[in-house]
Short mmCIF file of C-alpha atoms in Angstrom, two decimals:
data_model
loop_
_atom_site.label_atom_id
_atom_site.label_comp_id
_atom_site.label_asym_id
_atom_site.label_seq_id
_atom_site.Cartn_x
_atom_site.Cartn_y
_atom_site.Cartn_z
CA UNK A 975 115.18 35.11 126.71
CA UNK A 976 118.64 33.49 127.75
CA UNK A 977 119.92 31.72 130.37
CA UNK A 978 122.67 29.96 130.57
CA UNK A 979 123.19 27.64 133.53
CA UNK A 980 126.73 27.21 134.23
CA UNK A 981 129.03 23.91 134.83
CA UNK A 982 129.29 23.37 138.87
CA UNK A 983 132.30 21.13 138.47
CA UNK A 984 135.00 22.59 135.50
CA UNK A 985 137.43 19.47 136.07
CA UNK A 986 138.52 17.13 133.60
CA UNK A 987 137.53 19.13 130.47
CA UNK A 988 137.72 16.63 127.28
CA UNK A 989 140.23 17.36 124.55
CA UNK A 990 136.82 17.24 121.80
CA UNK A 991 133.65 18.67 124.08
CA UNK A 992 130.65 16.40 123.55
CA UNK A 993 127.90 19.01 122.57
CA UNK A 994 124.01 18.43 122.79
CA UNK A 995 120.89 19.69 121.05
CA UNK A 996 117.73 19.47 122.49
CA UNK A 997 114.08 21.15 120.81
CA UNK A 998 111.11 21.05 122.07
CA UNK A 999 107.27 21.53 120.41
CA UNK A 1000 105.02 24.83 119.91
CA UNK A 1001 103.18 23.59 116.94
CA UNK A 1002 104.10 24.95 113.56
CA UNK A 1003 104.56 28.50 115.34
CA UNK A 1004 107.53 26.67 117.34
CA UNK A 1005 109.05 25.41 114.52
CA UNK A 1006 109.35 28.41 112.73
CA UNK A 1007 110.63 30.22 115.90
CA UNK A 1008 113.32 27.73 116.40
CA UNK A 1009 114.81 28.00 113.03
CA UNK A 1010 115.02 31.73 113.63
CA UNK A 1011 116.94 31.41 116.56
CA UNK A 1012 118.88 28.40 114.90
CA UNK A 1013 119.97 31.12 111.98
CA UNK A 1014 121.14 33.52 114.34
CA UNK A 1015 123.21 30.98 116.04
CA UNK A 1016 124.59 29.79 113.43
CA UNK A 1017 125.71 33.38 112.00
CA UNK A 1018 127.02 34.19 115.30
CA UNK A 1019 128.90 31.40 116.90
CA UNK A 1020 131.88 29.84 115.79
CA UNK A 1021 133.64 26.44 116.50
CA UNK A 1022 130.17 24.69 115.94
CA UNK A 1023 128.71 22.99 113.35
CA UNK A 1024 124.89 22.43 113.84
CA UNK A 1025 124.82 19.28 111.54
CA UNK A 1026 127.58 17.81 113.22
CA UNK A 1027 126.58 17.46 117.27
CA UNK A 1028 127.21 14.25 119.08
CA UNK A 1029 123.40 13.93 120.53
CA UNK A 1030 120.14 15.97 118.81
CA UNK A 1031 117.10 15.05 120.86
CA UNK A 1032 113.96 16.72 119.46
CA UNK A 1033 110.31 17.06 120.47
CA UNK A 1034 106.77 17.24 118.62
CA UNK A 1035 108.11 20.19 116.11
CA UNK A 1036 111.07 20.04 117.35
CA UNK A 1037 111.65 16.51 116.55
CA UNK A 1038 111.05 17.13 112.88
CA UNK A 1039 113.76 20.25 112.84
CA UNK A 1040 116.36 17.87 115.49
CA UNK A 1041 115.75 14.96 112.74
CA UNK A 1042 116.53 17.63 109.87
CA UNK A 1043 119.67 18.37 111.67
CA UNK A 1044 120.97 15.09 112.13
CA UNK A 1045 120.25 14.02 108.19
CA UNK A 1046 122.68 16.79 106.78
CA UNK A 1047 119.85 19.28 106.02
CA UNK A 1048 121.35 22.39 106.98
CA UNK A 1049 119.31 25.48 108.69
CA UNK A 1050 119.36 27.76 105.16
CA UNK A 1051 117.59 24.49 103.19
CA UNK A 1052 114.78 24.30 105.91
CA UNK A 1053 114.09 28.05 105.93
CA UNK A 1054 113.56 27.74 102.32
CA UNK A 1055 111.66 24.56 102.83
CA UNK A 1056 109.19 25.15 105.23
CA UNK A 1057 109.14 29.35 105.48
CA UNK A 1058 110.26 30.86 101.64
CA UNK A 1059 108.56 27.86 99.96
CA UNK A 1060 111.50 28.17 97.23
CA UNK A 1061 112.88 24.74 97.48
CA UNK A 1062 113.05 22.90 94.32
CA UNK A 1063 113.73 19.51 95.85
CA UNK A 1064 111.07 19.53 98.58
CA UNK A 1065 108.09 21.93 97.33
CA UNK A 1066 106.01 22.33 100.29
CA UNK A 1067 102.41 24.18 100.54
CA UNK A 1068 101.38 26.29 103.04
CA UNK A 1069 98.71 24.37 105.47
CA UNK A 1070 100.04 21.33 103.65
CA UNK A 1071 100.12 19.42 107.40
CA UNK A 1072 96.71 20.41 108.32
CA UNK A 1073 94.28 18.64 106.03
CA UNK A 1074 91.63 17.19 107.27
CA UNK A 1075 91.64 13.37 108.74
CA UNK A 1076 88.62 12.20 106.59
CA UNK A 1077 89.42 8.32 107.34
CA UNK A 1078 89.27 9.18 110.93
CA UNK A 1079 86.02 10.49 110.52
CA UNK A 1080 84.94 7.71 108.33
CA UNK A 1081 85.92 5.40 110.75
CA UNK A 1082 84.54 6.79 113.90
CA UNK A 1083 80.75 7.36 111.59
CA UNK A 1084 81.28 3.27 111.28
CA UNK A 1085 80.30 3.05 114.65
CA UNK A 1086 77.30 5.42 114.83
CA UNK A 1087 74.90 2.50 114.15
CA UNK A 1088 76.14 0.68 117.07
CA UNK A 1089 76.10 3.77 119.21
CA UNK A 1090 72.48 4.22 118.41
CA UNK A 1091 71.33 1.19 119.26
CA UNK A 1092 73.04 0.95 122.52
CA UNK A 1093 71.32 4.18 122.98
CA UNK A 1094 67.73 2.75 121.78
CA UNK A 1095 68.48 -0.53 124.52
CA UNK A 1096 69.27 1.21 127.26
CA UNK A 1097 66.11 3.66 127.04
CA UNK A 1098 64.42 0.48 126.60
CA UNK A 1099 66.00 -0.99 129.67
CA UNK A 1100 65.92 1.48 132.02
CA UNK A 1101 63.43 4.46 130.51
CA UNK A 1102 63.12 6.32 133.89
CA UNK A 1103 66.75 6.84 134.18
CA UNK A 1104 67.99 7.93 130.76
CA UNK A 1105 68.91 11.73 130.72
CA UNK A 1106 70.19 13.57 128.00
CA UNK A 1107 73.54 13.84 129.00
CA UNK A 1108 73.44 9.58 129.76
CA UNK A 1109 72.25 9.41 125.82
CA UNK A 1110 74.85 11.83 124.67
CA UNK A 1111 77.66 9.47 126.79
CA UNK A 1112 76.69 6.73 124.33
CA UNK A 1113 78.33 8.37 121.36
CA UNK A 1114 81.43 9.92 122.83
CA UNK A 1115 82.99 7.40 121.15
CA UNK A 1116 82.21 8.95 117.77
CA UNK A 1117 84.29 12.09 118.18
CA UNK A 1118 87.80 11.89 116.25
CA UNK A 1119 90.63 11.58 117.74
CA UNK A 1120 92.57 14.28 115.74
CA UNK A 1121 91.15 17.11 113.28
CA UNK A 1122 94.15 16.73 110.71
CA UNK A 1123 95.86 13.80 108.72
CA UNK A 1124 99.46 13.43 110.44
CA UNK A 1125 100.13 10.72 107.50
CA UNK A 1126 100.64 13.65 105.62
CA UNK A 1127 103.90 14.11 108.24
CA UNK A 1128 105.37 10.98 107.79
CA UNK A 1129 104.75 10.83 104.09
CA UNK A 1130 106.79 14.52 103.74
CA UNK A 1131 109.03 13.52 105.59
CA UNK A 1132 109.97 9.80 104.14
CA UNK A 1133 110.76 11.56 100.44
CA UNK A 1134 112.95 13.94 102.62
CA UNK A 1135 114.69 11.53 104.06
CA UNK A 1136 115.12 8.89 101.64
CA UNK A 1137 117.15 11.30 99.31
CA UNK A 1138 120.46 10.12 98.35
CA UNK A 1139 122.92 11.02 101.44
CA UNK A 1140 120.21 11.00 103.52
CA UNK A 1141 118.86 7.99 105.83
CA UNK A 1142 115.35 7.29 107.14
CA UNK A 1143 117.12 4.64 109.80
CA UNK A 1144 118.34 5.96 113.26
CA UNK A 1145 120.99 3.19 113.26
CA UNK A 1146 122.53 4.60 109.64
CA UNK A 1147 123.18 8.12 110.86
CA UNK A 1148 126.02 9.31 111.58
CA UNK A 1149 124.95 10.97 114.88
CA UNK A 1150 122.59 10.33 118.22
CA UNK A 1151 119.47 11.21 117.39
CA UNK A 1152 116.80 10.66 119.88
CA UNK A 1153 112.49 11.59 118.84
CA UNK A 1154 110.16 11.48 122.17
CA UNK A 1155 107.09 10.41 122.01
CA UNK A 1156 104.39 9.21 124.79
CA UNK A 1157 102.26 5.76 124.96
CA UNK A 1158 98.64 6.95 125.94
CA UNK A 1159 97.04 4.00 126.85
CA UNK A 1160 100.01 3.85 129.47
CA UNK A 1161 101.39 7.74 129.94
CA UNK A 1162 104.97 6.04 128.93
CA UNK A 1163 107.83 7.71 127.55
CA UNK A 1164 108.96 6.15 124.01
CA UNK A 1165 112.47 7.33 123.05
CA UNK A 1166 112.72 6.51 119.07
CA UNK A 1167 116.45 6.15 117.93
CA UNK A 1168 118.00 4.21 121.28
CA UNK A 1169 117.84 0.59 121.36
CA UNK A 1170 115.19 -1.19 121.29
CA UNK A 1171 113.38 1.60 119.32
CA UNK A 1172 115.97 2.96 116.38
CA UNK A 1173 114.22 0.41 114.15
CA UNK A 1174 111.35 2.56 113.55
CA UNK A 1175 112.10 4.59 110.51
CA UNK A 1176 112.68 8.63 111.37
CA UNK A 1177 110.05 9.99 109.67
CA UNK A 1178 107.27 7.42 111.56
CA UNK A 1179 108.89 8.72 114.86
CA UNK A 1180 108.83 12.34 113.77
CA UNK A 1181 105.13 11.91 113.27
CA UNK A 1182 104.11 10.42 116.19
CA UNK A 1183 106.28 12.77 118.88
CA UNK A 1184 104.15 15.58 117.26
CA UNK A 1185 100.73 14.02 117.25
CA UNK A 1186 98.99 16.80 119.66
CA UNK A 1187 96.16 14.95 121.30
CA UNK A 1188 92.99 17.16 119.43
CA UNK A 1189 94.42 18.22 116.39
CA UNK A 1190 96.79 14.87 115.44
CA UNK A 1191 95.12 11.11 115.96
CA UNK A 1192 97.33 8.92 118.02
CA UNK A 1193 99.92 6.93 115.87
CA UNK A 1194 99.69 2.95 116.03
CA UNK A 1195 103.35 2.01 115.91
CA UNK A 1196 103.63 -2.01 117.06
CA UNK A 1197 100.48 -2.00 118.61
CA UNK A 1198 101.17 1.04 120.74
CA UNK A 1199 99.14 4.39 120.44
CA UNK A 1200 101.91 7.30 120.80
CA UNK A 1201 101.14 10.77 121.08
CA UNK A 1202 103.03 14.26 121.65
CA UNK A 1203 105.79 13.67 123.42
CA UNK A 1204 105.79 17.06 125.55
CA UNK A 1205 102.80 15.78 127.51
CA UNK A 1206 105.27 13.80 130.00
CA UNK A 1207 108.26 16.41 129.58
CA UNK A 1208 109.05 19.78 127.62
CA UNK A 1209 112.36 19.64 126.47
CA UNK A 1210 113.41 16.11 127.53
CA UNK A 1211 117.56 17.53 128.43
CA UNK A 1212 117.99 14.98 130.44
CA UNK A 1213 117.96 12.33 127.29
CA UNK A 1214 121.09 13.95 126.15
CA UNK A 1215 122.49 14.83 129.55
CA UNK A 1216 122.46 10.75 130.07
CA UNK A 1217 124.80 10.84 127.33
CA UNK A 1218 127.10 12.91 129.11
CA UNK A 1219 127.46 16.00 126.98
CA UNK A 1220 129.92 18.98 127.97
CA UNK A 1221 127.27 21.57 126.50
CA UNK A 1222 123.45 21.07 126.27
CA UNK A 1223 121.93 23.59 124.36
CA UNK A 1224 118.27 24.24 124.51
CA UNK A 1225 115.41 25.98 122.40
CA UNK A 1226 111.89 25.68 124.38
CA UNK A 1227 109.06 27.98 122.69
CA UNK A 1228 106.60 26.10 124.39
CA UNK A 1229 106.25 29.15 127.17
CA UNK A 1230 103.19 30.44 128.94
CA UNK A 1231 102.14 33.91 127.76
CA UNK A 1232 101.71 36.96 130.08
CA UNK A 1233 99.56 39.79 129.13
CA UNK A 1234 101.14 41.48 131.85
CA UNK A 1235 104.50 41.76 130.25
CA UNK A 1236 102.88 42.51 126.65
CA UNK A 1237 104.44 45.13 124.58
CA UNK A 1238 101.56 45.39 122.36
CA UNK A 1239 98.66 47.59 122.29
CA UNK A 1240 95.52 47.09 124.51
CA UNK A 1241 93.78 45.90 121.71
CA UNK A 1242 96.40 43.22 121.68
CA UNK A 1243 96.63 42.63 125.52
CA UNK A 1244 92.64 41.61 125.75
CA UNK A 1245 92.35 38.41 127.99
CA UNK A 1246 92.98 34.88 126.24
CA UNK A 1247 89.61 34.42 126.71
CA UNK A 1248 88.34 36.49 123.87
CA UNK A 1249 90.36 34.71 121.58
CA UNK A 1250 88.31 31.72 121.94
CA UNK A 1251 89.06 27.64 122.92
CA UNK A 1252 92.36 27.27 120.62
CA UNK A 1253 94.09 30.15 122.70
CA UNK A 1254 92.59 28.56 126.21
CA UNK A 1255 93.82 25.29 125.55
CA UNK A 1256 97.70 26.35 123.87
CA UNK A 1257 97.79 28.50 127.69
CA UNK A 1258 96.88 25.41 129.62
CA UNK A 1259 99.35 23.36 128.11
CA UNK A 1260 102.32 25.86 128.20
CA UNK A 1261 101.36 27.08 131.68
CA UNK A 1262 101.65 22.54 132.64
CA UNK A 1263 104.33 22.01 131.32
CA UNK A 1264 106.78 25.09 131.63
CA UNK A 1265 106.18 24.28 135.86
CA UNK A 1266 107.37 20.86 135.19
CA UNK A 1267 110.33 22.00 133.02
CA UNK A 1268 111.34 24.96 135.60
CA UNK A 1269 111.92 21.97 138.29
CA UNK A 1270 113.78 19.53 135.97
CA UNK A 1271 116.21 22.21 135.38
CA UNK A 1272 116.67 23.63 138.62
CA UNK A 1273 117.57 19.35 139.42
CA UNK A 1274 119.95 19.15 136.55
CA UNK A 1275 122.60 21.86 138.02
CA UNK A 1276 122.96 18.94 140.98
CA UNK A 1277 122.89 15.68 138.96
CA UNK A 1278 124.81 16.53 135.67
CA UNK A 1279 127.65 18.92 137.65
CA UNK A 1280 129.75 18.85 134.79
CA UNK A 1281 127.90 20.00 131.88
CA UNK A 1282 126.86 23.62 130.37
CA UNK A 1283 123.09 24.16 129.92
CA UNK A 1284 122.03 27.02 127.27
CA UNK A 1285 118.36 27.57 127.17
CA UNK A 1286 116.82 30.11 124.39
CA UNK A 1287 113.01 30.54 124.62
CA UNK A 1288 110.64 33.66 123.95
CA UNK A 1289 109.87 36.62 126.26
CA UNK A 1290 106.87 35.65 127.99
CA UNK A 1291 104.98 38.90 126.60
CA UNK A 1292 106.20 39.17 123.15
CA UNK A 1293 102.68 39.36 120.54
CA UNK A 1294 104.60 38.30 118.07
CA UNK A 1295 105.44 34.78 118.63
CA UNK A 1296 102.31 33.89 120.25
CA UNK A 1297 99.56 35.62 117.81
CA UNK A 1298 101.43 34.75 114.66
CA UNK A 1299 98.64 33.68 111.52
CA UNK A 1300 100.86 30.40 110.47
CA UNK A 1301 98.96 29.96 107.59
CA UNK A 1302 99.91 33.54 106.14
CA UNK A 1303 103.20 33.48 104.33
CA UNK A 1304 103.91 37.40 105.61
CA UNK A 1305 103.70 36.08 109.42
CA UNK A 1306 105.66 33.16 108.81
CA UNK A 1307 108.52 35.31 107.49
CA UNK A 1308 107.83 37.72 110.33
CA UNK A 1309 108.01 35.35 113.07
CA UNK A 1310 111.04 33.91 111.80
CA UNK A 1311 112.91 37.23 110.92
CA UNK A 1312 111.88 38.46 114.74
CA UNK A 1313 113.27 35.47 116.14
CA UNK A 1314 116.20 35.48 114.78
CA UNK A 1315 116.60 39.14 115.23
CA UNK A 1316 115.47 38.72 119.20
CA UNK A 1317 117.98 36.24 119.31
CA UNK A 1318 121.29 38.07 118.57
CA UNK A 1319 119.89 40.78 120.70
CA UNK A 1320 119.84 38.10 123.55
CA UNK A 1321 123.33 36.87 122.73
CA UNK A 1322 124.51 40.79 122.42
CA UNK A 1323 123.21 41.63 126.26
CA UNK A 1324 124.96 38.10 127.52
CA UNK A 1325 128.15 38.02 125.90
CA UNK A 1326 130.24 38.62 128.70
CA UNK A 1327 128.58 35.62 130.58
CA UNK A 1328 128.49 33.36 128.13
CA UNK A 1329 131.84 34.06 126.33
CA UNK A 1330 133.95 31.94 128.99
CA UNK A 1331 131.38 29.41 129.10
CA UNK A 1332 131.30 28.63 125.23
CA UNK A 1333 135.44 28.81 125.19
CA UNK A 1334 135.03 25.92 127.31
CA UNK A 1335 133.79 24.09 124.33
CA UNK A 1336 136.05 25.81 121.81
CA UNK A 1337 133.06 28.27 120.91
CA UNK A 1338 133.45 31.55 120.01
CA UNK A 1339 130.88 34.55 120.03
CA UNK A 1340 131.86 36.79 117.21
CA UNK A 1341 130.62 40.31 118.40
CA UNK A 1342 131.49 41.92 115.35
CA UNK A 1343 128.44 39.45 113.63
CA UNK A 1344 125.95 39.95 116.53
CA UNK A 1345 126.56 43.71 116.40
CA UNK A 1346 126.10 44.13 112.43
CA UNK A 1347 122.55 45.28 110.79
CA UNK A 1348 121.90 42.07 109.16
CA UNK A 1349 118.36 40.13 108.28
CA UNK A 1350 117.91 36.52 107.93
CA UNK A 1351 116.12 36.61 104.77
CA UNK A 1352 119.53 38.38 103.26
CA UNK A 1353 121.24 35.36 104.06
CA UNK A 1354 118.92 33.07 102.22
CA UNK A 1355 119.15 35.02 99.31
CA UNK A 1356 122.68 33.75 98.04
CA UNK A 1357 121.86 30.20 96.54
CA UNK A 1358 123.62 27.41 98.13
CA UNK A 1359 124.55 24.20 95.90
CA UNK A 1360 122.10 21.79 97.24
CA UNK A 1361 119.24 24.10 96.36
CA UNK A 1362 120.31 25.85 93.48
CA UNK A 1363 118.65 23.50 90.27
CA UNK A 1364 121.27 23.09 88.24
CA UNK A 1365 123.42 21.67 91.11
CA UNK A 1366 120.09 19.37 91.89
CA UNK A 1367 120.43 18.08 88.25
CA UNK A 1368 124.07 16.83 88.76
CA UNK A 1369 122.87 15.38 92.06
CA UNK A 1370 120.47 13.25 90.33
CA UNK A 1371 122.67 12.10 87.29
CA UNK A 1372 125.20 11.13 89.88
CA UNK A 1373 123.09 9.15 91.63
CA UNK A 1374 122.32 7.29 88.98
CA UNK A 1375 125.26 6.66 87.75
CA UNK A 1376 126.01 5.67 91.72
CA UNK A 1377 123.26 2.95 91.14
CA UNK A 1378 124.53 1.91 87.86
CA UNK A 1379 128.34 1.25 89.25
CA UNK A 1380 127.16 0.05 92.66
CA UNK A 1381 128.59 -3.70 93.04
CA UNK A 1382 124.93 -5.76 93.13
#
């Protein structure tokens, strides 16, 4: 689904638009979604470079594509990263961010002897009044916090990043980038990468904007406890909208899903509640926080007059981007082939409205593209030089030879 939310005031157009990119979350399934529709837009728009925007703000998995993007790693290298599994540089294992935390879990059993004995005083204390939900309160405490080791996240991410021509700093790129995170003990926004906060390293930011409260733990980061940053706001525009951007354009697959509008069979269109707890909980969350996105967009038409908003996010009823098996290689590849597919049939049905709107900004919609039989995976087929291994053996021989010429 597009819709693209036009300028209210077209006056004083800039010689160079300022163009933003804003991502939301979805868990891995988002991810992979968004770099489906990412690939088609790249194929089919011209004038625009998608390493090379003024602002990227990105959250939860979004934030770790919206970092990608703003370190020079271009769409083809992450679809081979994180869906083919074929890149040499950065190998990466399917599940590999969802191992289990085992030192949260050690360190929430540390406290089970306290627990008990709180348990043991109190039914001393006051015998009469101790139910078995009162002695169950007493070790709520020992739950985890998280199911699955986000370290892993940071750690993945820090090799990425730390590769020559690459930067880990927010202040050393060459472009606004902007992670969102949340404070829990205090329900506080945390913007990583503007002042006061671009001297956390990328990949620590990355981590904690996507630490879903459940399956992540809460990152420490100075003493603060961040979380997912989607719980306050979905797509968090307005970060680059501040920054007074000509074009905003959006990718939110964090979207409710309606049976209703299902395409699938009846098998497939069986209430949420069959699925079980994981599927309850994912509907919650979308259904929260696509109300509270719906009414900061509707607002922005008013306070940022002069800018273009693009939004791209699923068809409410479409099976396959909300029952996708992330763990299964096949589905991965599906999802992402579907997306990208569902999104040059979008840009097809709106090119007459959005034609004028991106020639604002010196874009182009090349209809011949959209209108060709094409697949994604076709395109990742012909080897580009950064992942092609005889091109990463020069890269490594020149940077040492970089570090062996480098004035000390």
């Amino acid at each position: 689904m597009l819709t693209l939310q036009p300028a209210q005031d077209k006056s004083g157009k800039r010689k160079t638009p300022k163009i933003g990119f804003a991502l939301a979350g979805g868990g891995p399934a988002g991810g992979i979604y968004e770099l489906g529709v990412l690939r088609a837009l790249e194929e089919c728009l011209e004038g625009i470079d998608f390493n090379d925007l003024d602002v990227y703000v990105g959250v939860s998995s979004g934030s770790l594509i919206a970092a990608a993007l703003a370190n020079q790693i271009s769409i083809t290298q992450m679809c081979r990263i994180f869906i083919e599994n074929t890149s040499i540089q950065h190998p990466m294992k399917p599940g590999q961010f969802l191992q289990l935390a085992y030192r949260e879990y050690f360190s929430r059993a540390g406290r089970l002897p306290a627990a008990i004995a709180r348990s043991i005083v109190e039914s001393i204390r006051h015998p009469s009044k101790m139910s078995l939900s009162e002695t169950i309160s007493h070790f709520f405490s020992l739950v985890p916090s998280g199911l699955f080791d986000n370290e892993i996240i940071h750690d993945f991410l820090h090799n990425i990043f730390n590769v020559h021509g690459r930067t880990n700093d927010f202040r050393k790129l060459d472009h606004k980038l902007v992670i969102v995170a949340v404070d829990i003990d205090t329900g506080e926004t945390i913007r990583f990468g503007m002042p006061g906060q671009d001297h956390i390293p990328i990949s620590r930011a990355v981590q904690a904007s996507a630490a879903l409260p459940g399956l992540y733990p809460p990152v420490e980061i100075e003493g603060r406890f961040c979380v997912d940053g989607a719980l306050r706001r979905t797509l968090n525009a307005s970060v680059a909208l501040e920054d007074d951007v000509d074009l905003l354009i959006g990718i939110n697959p964090l979207v409710p899903y309606d049976a209703s509008k299902s395409s699938g069979t009846a098998r497939k269109r069986r209430s949420l509640v069959d699925r079980g707890l994981p599927f309850v909980l994912s509907q919650t969350i979308r259904a929260l926080v696509q109300s509270r996105m719906q009414i900061g967009i509707a607002k922005y038409a008013n306070r940022y007059p002069k800018a273009d908003l693009l939004l791209i996010e699923p068809d409410r009823g479409d099976d396959r981007i909300f029952f996708t098996n992330v763990f299964s290689f096949d589905d991965r590849h599906d999802l992402v082939e579907h997306a990208y597919q569902v999104t040059r049939r979008d840009l097809l049905a709106a090119a007459d409205q959005l034609e004028p709107a991106l020639a604002r900004h010196g874009i182009r919609l090349n209809r011949s593209i959209v209108e060709e039989t094409r697949s994604l995976s076709s395109g990742l087929n012909t080897q580009s030089r950064y992942d092609n291994a005889l091109s990463q053996q020069l890269n490594r021989t020149l940077d040492k030879l970089d570090d062996l010429i480098a004035p000390n």
